[in-house]
Coordinates of C-alpha atoms in Angstrom, one line a residue:
M24 CA 1.6 -10.6 -4.1
G25 CA -0.8 -13.1 -3.2
I26 CA -1.0 -12.4 0.3
A27 CA -1.0 -8.7 -0.3
L28 CA -4.2 -9.4 -2.5
Q29 CA -5.7 -11.5 0.5
E30 CA -5.2 -8.6 3.0
A31 CA -6.7 -6.4 0.5
A32 CA -9.5 -8.4 0.2
E33 CA -10.0 -8.6 3.9
A34 CA -9.9 -4.7 4.0
A35 CA -13.2 -4.6 1.6
L36 CA -15.1 -7.1 3.8
Q37 CA -14.6 -4.4 6.7
G38 CA -15.4 -1.9 4.9
E39 CA -12.1 -0.6 4.1
V40 CA -10.7 0.7 0.6
P41 CA -9.2 -2.8 -0.4
V42 CA -5.6 -2.2 -0.3
G43 CA -3.0 -4.9 1.1
C44 CA 0.5 -4.6 2.0
V45 CA 3.4 -7.2 2.6
I46 CA 6.9 -6.7 3.6
V47 CA 9.4 -9.5 3.3
F48 CA 12.9 -9.6 4.3
E49 CA 15.4 -12.8 3.6
E50 CA 12.4 -14.5 2.5
Q51 CA 10.2 -14.0 5.6
I52 CA 7.4 -11.8 6.1
I53 CA 7.9 -9.2 8.5
G54 CA 5.1 -7.2 8.0
R55 CA 1.4 -7.5 6.4
A56 CA -1.6 -5.3 6.9
H57 CA -4.6 -3.6 5.1
N58 CA -6.2 -0.4 5.1
L59 CA -7.8 0.5 8.4
R60 CA -8.6 4.2 8.1
E61 CA -12.3 4.1 8.6
T62 CA -11.7 1.1 11.4
L63 CA -9.3 3.5 13.4
A64 CA -10.7 6.8 12.1
D65 CA -7.1 7.7 11.4
P66 CA -5.9 9.1 8.1
T67 CA -2.4 7.5 8.2
A68 CA -3.8 3.8 8.7
H69 CA -2.9 2.7 5.1
A70 CA -2.0 -0.6 4.5
E71 CA 1.7 0.4 4.0
I72 CA 2.4 2.5 7.1
L73 CA 0.6 -0.2 9.2
A74 CA 2.9 -2.9 7.6
L75 CA 5.8 -0.9 7.9
Q76 CA 5.2 -0.2 11.8
Q77 CA 4.9 -4.2 12.2
A78 CA 8.1 -5.0 10.2
A79 CA 10.1 -2.5 11.9
K80 CA 9.1 -3.8 15.2
N81 CA 9.6 -7.3 14.2
K82 CA 13.1 -6.4 12.9
G83 CA 13.7 -4.2 16.2
Q84 CA 14.7 -1.3 14.0
W85 CA 13.2 1.4 11.6
R86 CA 15.6 0.7 9.1
L87 CA 14.3 -1.9 6.7
S88 CA 17.4 -2.3 4.1
G89 CA 17.0 -5.4 2.1
A90 CA 13.2 -5.5 2.5
T91 CA 10.8 -5.7 -0.4
V92 CA 7.5 -4.2 0.0
Y93 CA 4.4 -5.7 -2.0
V94 CA 1.5 -3.6 -2.0
T95 CA -1.8 -4.0 -4.3
L96 CA -2.0 -0.1 -5.1
E97 CA 0.5 2.2 -6.1
P98 CA 1.5 4.4 -3.1
C99 CA 0.6 7.6 -2.2
P100 CA 3.1 10.5 -1.1
M101 CA 2.5 9.6 2.5
C102 CA 3.3 6.3 1.9
T103 CA 6.0 6.5 -0.4
G104 CA 7.6 8.8 1.8
A105 CA 7.3 6.5 4.8
L106 CA 9.1 3.8 2.2
I107 CA 12.1 6.3 1.7
N108 CA 12.3 6.8 5.3
A109 CA 12.6 3.0 6.1
R110 CA 15.3 2.6 3.4
I111 CA 13.5 -0.3 1.8
E112 CA 15.3 -1.9 -1.1
R113 CA 12.3 -2.8 -3.5
L114 CA 8.8 -1.9 -4.2
V115 CA 6.4 -4.1 -6.2
Y116 CA 3.0 -3.1 -6.9
G117 CA -0.4 -4.1 -8.7
C118 CA -2.1 -1.2 -10.2
D119 CA -1.3 2.5 -10.6
D120 CA -2.9 5.1 -9.0
A121 CA -4.0 7.8 -11.2
K122 CA -5.2 10.0 -8.1
A123 CA -2.6 9.6 -5.7
G124 CA 0.3 7.4 -7.4
C125 CA 3.9 8.7 -6.3
C126 CA 6.1 5.9 -8.1
G127 CA 5.7 7.0 -11.2
T128 CA 2.0 8.0 -12.4
L129 CA 1.5 11.4 -10.8
H130 CA 4.8 12.0 -9.6
Q131 CA 8.2 9.8 -8.9
L132 CA 9.0 10.3 -5.6
A133 CA 10.5 6.9 -4.7
Q134 CA 13.7 7.3 -7.4
N135 CA 14.2 11.1 -6.9
A136 CA 17.7 11.8 -6.5
G137 CA 17.1 14.8 -4.3
F138 CA 16.0 12.7 -1.3
N139 CA 18.6 10.6 0.9
H140 CA 17.3 7.1 -0.2
Q141 CA 15.8 5.6 -3.7
F142 CA 14.4 2.3 -4.3
V143 CA 13.7 0.0 -7.2
I144 CA 10.1 -0.3 -8.3
T145 CA 8.2 -2.9 -10.1
S146 CA 4.7 -1.9 -11.1
G147 CA 1.9 -4.0 -12.7
V148 CA 2.3 -7.2 -10.7
C149 CA -1.4 -8.6 -10.3
A150 CA -2.8 -5.2 -11.7
E151 CA -5.9 -6.8 -13.1
E152 CA -6.9 -8.4 -9.7
S153 CA -5.6 -5.2 -7.6
A154 CA -7.8 -3.0 -10.1
M155 CA -11.0 -5.6 -10.1
L156 CA -10.8 -5.3 -5.9
L157 CA -10.9 -1.7 -5.9
Q158 CA -13.5 -1.0 -8.7
S159 CA -15.8 -4.0 -7.2
F160 CA -15.5 -2.1 -3.6
F161 CA -16.1 1.4 -4.9
R162 CA -19.1 0.2 -7.5
A163 CA -21.0 -1.5 -4.6
R164 CA -20.7 1.9 -2.4
R165 CA -21.8 4.0 -5.3
K166 CA -24.8 1.4 -5.1
K167 CA -25.5 2.0 -1.5
K168 CA -25.6 5.6 -1.3
P169 CA -29.2 7.0 -1.5
K170 CA -30.0 9.6 -4.1
T171 CA -31.1 12.9 -3.0
T172 CA -33.3 15.3 -5.0
T173 CA -33.9 18.8 -4.6

């Protein structure tokens, strides 16, 4: 999770929402990334999606059975779906996402028996550090916005 936090901090330095993701398979990092939505002008450029792409390329296949995904923020619906499709074994995440979390907070997609795959979830790992990165980032953004008067 420490490396995922480093990725999140790098995202913040680039003006991106500070979310970082690391994918581990057989004790080796096979994917790591941070949000790049603003940089790439791509709504799908979430840390998890980019890390999954890298992991699949490094593994030589899209099935990531046996992999553990570490991410600083609870995955959204899109990312949770991608994790299901990648057949990951386990998700470890930092802080809950009250607005888009689909691994237990708003919805529970990851362990829905209606899907063809489910995975184990561990939440709250380095939650304070993850939340502080996000809070600091958004606090700084709010200060930069000029106030408008009518």
